[in-house]
């Protein structure tokens, strides 16, 4: 089985389902709560592993009550945790998440141990990383580590995917240009380019700004509007969304990235992988939670069969 490395974050998600956000000074009752393993890197790793990829995770946990649970959670999906290490006297990353009645989420992240994932951790994992087909990166760990991972991937001819989430305006686009895939959502694209992204035309124009700066591929995930792939050669593909009744969109972007990575590594076919990723992300929003909402391969295949066109 071809393998994937995710070099990135893990968090403990504290998800409150709300009627509305409290005003300043107000205490407000919310109907329900769920705690689960999350973090953009971890979610992407779990999504790919649930579909059958062989995944190695390079990440940092704290030395608190969450750390062992996070490691056990990775292992329960068969993810290699040799390079998930503890940072002493530090909390694990945590993410209070608020989901409103329209199923949309607002997320705070407290990075904790994720801040301590450094280039030296990539060096420690180098022999394992050299054997993978794809390295997957996000921005919940220090930028210097992300840049170093891109250099590592380029040096060893490994494909690399950067999901610039959460958007960091100071991201050096030169590094993004050294990635095989750059996959923001429309909000991240707006922050990076500073242009409006309300319509598909505006999204296309904003994406072209990055292509003009040297990106080879950009896939913009558009939630309920699908996803848009543009290449430096001028080709374009809009993948339609799968219509579902959403109850919680948390972790849907990560579901897309993890699923895309799995199918791209197996097939090398971007369009096919985007279509699969759209379906997997659509399924994820029909359940509450982040990783909890990702279907098993059997559930996914059944859903994919129903929605095949
Ligand atoms: O993308 C969703 C994720 O963002 C959550 O799991 C949360 O932990 C934050 O990292």
Short mmCIF file of C-alpha atoms and ligand atoms in Angstrom, two decimals:
data_model
loop_
_atom_site.label_atom_id
_atom_site.label_comp_id
_atom_site.label_asym_id
_atom_site.label_seq_id
_atom_site.Cartn_x
_atom_site.Cartn_y
_atom_site.Cartn_z
CA UNK A 1 0.00 0.00 0.00
CA UNK A 2 1.37 3.42 -0.97
CA UNK A 3 1.80 5.62 2.05
CA UNK A 4 1.13 9.16 3.23
CA UNK A 5 2.84 11.24 5.91
CA UNK A 6 0.94 13.97 7.70
CA UNK A 7 3.29 16.43 9.36
CA UNK A 8 1.06 18.62 11.48
CA UNK A 9 -1.30 19.26 14.30
CA UNK A 10 -3.54 17.39 16.65
CA UNK A 11 -6.05 18.99 19.03
CA UNK A 12 -8.74 17.95 21.44
CA UNK A 13 -12.01 19.28 20.07
CA UNK A 14 -14.50 20.65 22.62
CA UNK A 15 -17.60 21.09 20.51
CA UNK A 16 -20.62 23.06 21.78
CA UNK A 17 -23.82 23.00 19.75
CA UNK A 18 -25.42 26.40 20.28
CA UNK A 19 -28.64 28.28 19.55
CA UNK A 20 -26.51 31.42 19.31
CA UNK A 21 -23.25 32.81 20.70
CA UNK A 22 -23.51 34.55 24.11
CA UNK A 23 -23.14 38.32 24.22
CA UNK A 24 -20.34 39.87 26.28
CA UNK A 25 -21.12 39.32 30.00
CA UNK A 26 -23.95 36.90 29.23
CA UNK A 27 -24.22 33.28 30.36
CA UNK A 28 -26.20 31.20 27.95
CA UNK A 29 -27.25 27.58 27.96
CA UNK A 30 -26.33 25.50 24.92
CA UNK A 31 -28.18 22.29 24.09
CA UNK A 32 -25.29 19.84 23.73
CA UNK A 33 -21.58 19.16 23.78
CA UNK A 34 -19.17 16.62 22.38
CA UNK A 35 -15.48 16.08 22.95
CA UNK A 36 -13.30 14.25 20.44
CA UNK A 37 -9.91 14.02 18.83
CA UNK A 38 -9.32 16.68 16.21
CA UNK A 39 -6.75 19.07 14.82
CA UNK A 40 -6.45 19.61 11.09
CA UNK A 41 -3.42 17.36 10.64
CA UNK A 42 -4.86 14.57 12.76
CA UNK A 43 -8.24 14.77 11.03
CA UNK A 44 -6.61 14.49 7.61
CA UNK A 45 -4.51 11.54 8.76
CA UNK A 46 -7.56 9.77 10.20
CA UNK A 47 -9.63 10.37 7.05
CA UNK A 48 -6.93 8.84 4.84
CA UNK A 49 -6.37 5.94 7.24
CA UNK A 50 -10.10 5.16 7.46
CA UNK A 51 -10.12 4.77 3.69
CA UNK A 52 -7.24 2.31 3.88
CA UNK A 53 -4.08 4.40 3.41
CA UNK A 54 -0.96 3.56 5.30
CA UNK A 55 -0.34 6.79 7.27
CA UNK A 56 2.53 8.03 9.40
CA UNK A 57 1.88 11.02 11.66
CA UNK A 58 4.57 13.47 12.74
CA UNK A 59 3.11 15.56 15.55
CA UNK A 60 3.49 16.70 19.16
CA UNK A 61 1.20 16.14 22.15
CA UNK A 62 1.50 17.63 25.63
CA UNK A 63 2.07 15.79 28.88
CA UNK A 64 -1.51 16.11 30.10
CA UNK A 65 -4.60 13.91 30.37
CA UNK A 66 -5.25 14.24 26.62
CA UNK A 67 -1.89 13.03 25.32
CA UNK A 68 -2.21 9.25 25.67
CA UNK A 69 -5.78 9.33 24.41
CA UNK A 70 -4.68 11.17 21.27
CA UNK A 71 -1.91 8.64 20.62
CA UNK A 72 -4.30 5.72 21.25
CA UNK A 73 -6.81 7.30 18.90
CA UNK A 74 -4.24 7.45 16.07
CA UNK A 75 -3.29 3.84 16.74
CA UNK A 76 -6.92 2.72 16.67
CA UNK A 77 -6.95 3.72 12.98
CA UNK A 78 -3.63 1.96 12.30
CA UNK A 79 -1.68 5.23 12.04
CA UNK A 80 2.05 4.97 12.76
CA UNK A 81 2.69 7.07 15.91
CA UNK A 82 6.43 6.52 16.26
CA UNK A 83 6.91 10.24 15.57
CA UNK A 84 4.05 11.54 17.73
CA UNK A 85 6.00 12.72 20.72
CA UNK A 86 5.22 14.27 24.09
CA UNK A 87 6.38 17.73 25.14
CA UNK A 88 6.94 17.97 28.87
CA UNK A 89 5.27 20.70 30.97
CA UNK A 90 3.04 21.66 28.05
CA UNK A 91 -0.64 21.21 27.34
CA UNK A 92 -1.89 19.37 24.29
CA UNK A 93 -3.54 21.47 21.62
CA UNK A 94 -7.22 22.15 22.27
CA UNK A 95 -9.95 23.59 20.08
CA UNK A 96 -13.21 24.99 21.50
CA UNK A 97 -15.66 24.76 18.59
CA UNK A 98 -19.11 26.35 18.37
CA UNK A 99 -21.63 24.98 15.90
CA UNK A 100 -24.68 27.15 15.19
CA UNK A 101 -28.18 25.97 14.18
CA UNK A 102 -27.22 26.42 10.51
CA UNK A 103 -24.53 23.75 11.03
CA UNK A 104 -21.70 26.29 10.54
CA UNK A 105 -18.74 26.25 12.92
CA UNK A 106 -16.51 28.81 14.62
CA UNK A 107 -13.23 27.48 15.97
CA UNK A 108 -10.67 28.75 18.46
CA UNK A 109 -7.34 26.94 18.59
CA UNK A 110 -4.88 26.88 21.47
CA UNK A 111 -1.86 25.25 19.86
CA UNK A 112 -0.10 24.02 23.01
CA UNK A 113 2.39 21.27 22.11
CA UNK A 114 1.81 21.83 18.38
CA UNK A 115 4.02 24.93 18.69
CA UNK A 116 6.91 22.60 19.48
CA UNK A 117 6.89 20.63 16.22
CA UNK A 118 10.22 21.72 14.75
CA UNK A 119 12.39 20.98 11.68
CA UNK A 120 14.48 18.66 13.90
CA UNK A 121 11.40 16.43 14.24
CA UNK A 122 11.36 16.01 10.47
CA UNK A 123 15.03 15.06 10.57
CA UNK A 124 14.25 12.44 13.24
CA UNK A 125 11.57 10.91 11.01
CA UNK A 126 13.59 11.32 7.79
CA UNK A 127 14.20 7.66 7.00
CA UNK A 128 10.47 6.88 7.27
CA UNK A 129 9.42 10.05 5.45
CA UNK A 130 11.71 9.33 2.49
CA UNK A 131 9.58 6.26 1.71
CA UNK A 132 6.17 7.95 1.50
CA UNK A 133 4.38 8.98 -1.70
CA UNK A 134 2.80 12.17 -0.35
CA UNK A 135 3.49 14.58 2.49
CA UNK A 136 0.45 16.50 3.73
CA UNK A 137 0.85 19.82 5.56
CA UNK A 138 -1.38 22.44 7.21
CA UNK A 139 -0.64 25.62 9.21
CA UNK A 140 -1.37 24.77 12.86
CA UNK A 141 2.35 24.17 13.49
CA UNK A 142 5.24 26.65 13.12
CA UNK A 143 5.79 27.99 9.60
CA UNK A 144 9.50 27.15 9.79
CA UNK A 145 8.50 23.48 10.12
CA UNK A 146 6.11 23.68 7.18
CA UNK A 147 8.82 25.30 5.03
CA UNK A 148 11.36 22.70 6.09
CA UNK A 149 8.92 19.89 5.24
CA UNK A 150 8.42 21.37 1.76
CA UNK A 151 12.20 21.56 1.27
CA UNK A 152 12.49 17.95 2.47
CA UNK A 153 9.80 16.77 0.06
CA UNK A 154 11.37 18.63 -2.88
CA UNK A 155 14.83 17.28 -2.06
CA UNK A 156 13.57 13.69 -1.96
CA UNK A 157 11.15 13.94 -4.89
CA UNK A 158 8.12 13.32 -2.72
CA UNK A 159 4.83 14.93 -3.71
CA UNK A 160 3.65 17.55 -1.22
CA UNK A 161 0.22 19.01 -0.50
CA UNK A 162 -0.23 22.20 1.50
CA UNK A 163 -3.60 23.01 3.03
CA UNK A 164 -3.10 26.64 4.21
CA UNK A 165 -5.44 26.27 7.17
CA UNK A 166 -5.91 28.26 9.23
CA UNK A 167 -4.91 31.06 6.86
CA UNK A 168 -1.71 32.79 7.92
CA UNK A 169 -1.30 36.05 5.96
CA UNK A 170 2.48 35.92 6.32
CA UNK A 171 2.68 32.55 4.52
CA UNK A 172 5.53 32.80 2.00
CA UNK A 173 3.89 32.01 -1.34
CA UNK A 174 7.30 31.01 -2.71
CA UNK A 175 7.01 27.88 -0.55
CA UNK A 176 3.44 27.26 -1.65
CA UNK A 177 4.74 27.33 -5.24
CA UNK A 178 7.06 24.45 -4.40
CA UNK A 179 4.08 22.23 -3.52
CA UNK A 180 2.32 19.90 -5.97
CA UNK A 181 -1.06 20.82 -4.52
CA UNK A 182 -2.23 23.93 -2.71
CA UNK A 183 -5.74 23.46 -1.28
CA UNK A 184 -7.31 26.43 0.56
CA UNK A 185 -11.00 27.02 1.18
CA UNK A 186 -12.47 30.23 -0.16
CA UNK A 187 -11.99 32.12 3.13
CA UNK A 188 -8.32 31.16 3.29
CA UNK A 189 -7.91 32.20 -0.35
CA UNK A 190 -9.47 35.58 0.44
CA UNK A 191 -7.09 36.15 3.35
CA UNK A 192 -4.04 35.14 1.32
CA UNK A 193 -4.89 37.17 -1.78
CA UNK A 194 -6.89 40.06 -0.29
CA UNK A 195 -9.58 39.86 -2.98
CA UNK A 196 -13.32 39.10 -2.64
CA UNK A 197 -14.40 35.48 -3.11
CA UNK A 198 -18.18 35.70 -3.12
CA UNK A 199 -18.82 34.36 -6.61
CA UNK A 200 -17.16 31.58 -8.61
CA UNK A 201 -15.76 34.26 -10.94
CA UNK A 202 -14.19 36.12 -8.02
CA UNK A 203 -12.77 32.85 -6.65
CA UNK A 204 -11.30 32.05 -10.06
CA UNK A 205 -9.71 35.54 -10.23
CA UNK A 206 -8.25 35.22 -6.72
CA UNK A 207 -6.87 31.75 -7.49
CA UNK A 208 -5.31 33.08 -10.68
CA UNK A 209 -3.36 35.63 -8.66
CA UNK A 210 -1.58 32.72 -6.98
CA UNK A 211 -1.14 30.80 -10.24
CA UNK A 212 0.47 33.91 -11.72
CA UNK A 213 2.86 33.92 -8.79
CA UNK A 214 3.98 30.38 -9.68
CA UNK A 215 1.63 27.81 -8.15
CA UNK A 216 1.21 24.71 -10.30
CA UNK A 217 -2.14 23.50 -9.00
CA UNK A 218 -4.75 25.09 -6.79
CA UNK A 219 -7.91 23.38 -5.61
CA UNK A 220 -10.31 25.69 -3.77
CA UNK A 221 -12.80 23.90 -1.57
CA UNK A 222 -16.14 25.69 -1.65
CA UNK A 223 -18.27 23.84 0.89
CA UNK A 224 -21.81 23.52 -0.42
CA UNK A 225 -20.64 24.89 -3.81
CA UNK A 226 -18.22 22.02 -4.52
CA UNK A 227 -14.54 22.50 -5.39
CA UNK A 228 -12.63 24.27 -8.14
CA UNK A 229 -9.32 23.06 -9.61
CA UNK A 230 -7.17 25.43 -11.64
CA UNK A 231 -3.74 24.71 -13.08
CA UNK A 232 -0.88 26.89 -14.27
CA UNK A 233 -1.54 25.60 -17.82
CA UNK A 234 -4.94 27.27 -17.78
CA UNK A 235 -7.14 24.20 -17.33
CA UNK A 236 -10.08 24.38 -14.98
CA UNK A 237 -12.56 21.97 -13.42
CA UNK A 238 -15.50 22.70 -11.15
CA UNK A 239 -16.60 19.61 -9.24
CA UNK A 240 -20.25 19.88 -8.24
CA UNK A 241 -21.19 19.43 -4.60
CA UNK A 242 -23.10 16.42 -3.31
CA UNK A 243 -26.34 17.68 -1.83
CA UNK A 244 -26.91 16.54 1.76
CA UNK A 245 -28.66 17.86 4.88
CA UNK A 246 -25.75 19.27 6.88
CA UNK A 247 -25.86 19.17 10.67
CA UNK A 248 -22.21 19.97 11.51
CA UNK A 249 -19.58 21.21 9.04
CA UNK A 250 -16.66 20.93 11.50
CA UNK A 251 -13.77 18.97 10.02
CA UNK A 252 -15.32 18.78 6.52
CA UNK A 253 -12.34 20.52 4.92
CA UNK A 254 -10.00 18.01 6.55
CA UNK A 255 -12.23 15.16 5.35
CA UNK A 256 -11.77 16.49 1.81
CA UNK A 257 -7.96 16.74 2.14
CA UNK A 258 -7.54 13.31 3.76
CA UNK A 259 -9.78 11.61 1.20
CA UNK A 260 -8.21 13.47 -1.73
CA UNK A 261 -4.75 12.40 -0.50
CA UNK A 262 -5.81 8.77 -0.20
CA UNK A 263 -7.27 8.53 -3.71
CA UNK A 264 -4.60 10.66 -5.35
CA UNK A 265 -1.83 8.48 -3.95
CA UNK A 266 -3.62 5.34 -5.14
CA UNK A 267 -4.67 6.60 -8.59
CA UNK A 268 -2.68 9.70 -9.56
CA UNK A 269 -5.99 11.03 -10.95
CA UNK A 270 -6.86 14.50 -9.62
CA UNK A 271 -10.43 14.72 -10.96
CA UNK A 272 -11.33 11.27 -9.62
CA UNK A 273 -9.78 12.14 -6.24
CA UNK A 274 -11.66 15.45 -6.05
CA UNK A 275 -14.96 13.70 -6.76
CA UNK A 276 -14.30 11.11 -4.06
CA UNK A 277 -13.22 13.87 -1.65
CA UNK A 278 -16.44 15.83 -2.30
CA UNK A 279 -18.48 12.77 -1.43
CA UNK A 280 -16.48 11.99 1.70
CA UNK A 281 -16.71 15.61 2.92
CA UNK A 282 -20.45 15.64 2.17
CA UNK A 283 -20.94 12.51 4.26
CA UNK A 284 -18.96 14.04 7.11
CA UNK A 285 -21.31 17.01 7.49
CA UNK A 286 -24.30 14.73 8.03
CA UNK A 287 -22.89 13.60 11.41
CA UNK A 288 -21.84 15.58 14.48
CA UNK A 289 -18.16 15.99 15.33
CA UNK A 290 -14.91 16.08 13.41
CA UNK A 291 -13.23 12.65 13.21
CA UNK A 292 -16.40 11.04 14.59
CA UNK A 293 -18.21 12.14 11.46
CA UNK A 294 -15.90 10.39 9.00
CA UNK A 295 -17.47 7.28 7.50
CA UNK A 296 -15.89 3.85 7.36
CA UNK A 297 -14.73 2.62 3.95
CA UNK A 298 -17.81 0.37 3.75
CA UNK A 299 -20.22 3.24 4.51
CA UNK A 300 -18.34 5.45 2.07
CA UNK A 301 -18.41 2.93 -0.77
CA UNK A 302 -22.14 2.47 -0.30
CA UNK A 303 -22.72 6.25 -0.39
CA UNK A 304 -20.38 6.68 -3.38
CA UNK A 305 -22.26 4.01 -5.32
CA UNK A 306 -25.55 5.83 -4.73
CA UNK A 307 -24.09 9.16 -5.85
CA UNK A 308 -22.04 7.94 -8.81
CA UNK A 309 -23.03 9.81 -11.96
O1 LIG B 1 -10.69 21.73 10.69
C1 LIG B 1 -11.31 21.37 11.90
C2 LIG B 1 -10.28 21.34 12.97
O2 LIG B 1 -9.77 22.64 13.18
C3 LIG B 1 -10.80 20.90 14.31
O3 LIG B 1 -10.68 19.53 14.52
C4 LIG B 1 -10.01 21.74 15.29
O4 LIG B 1 -9.23 20.98 16.12
C5 LIG B 1 -9.19 22.70 14.45
O5 LIG B 1 -7.90 22.28 14.31
#
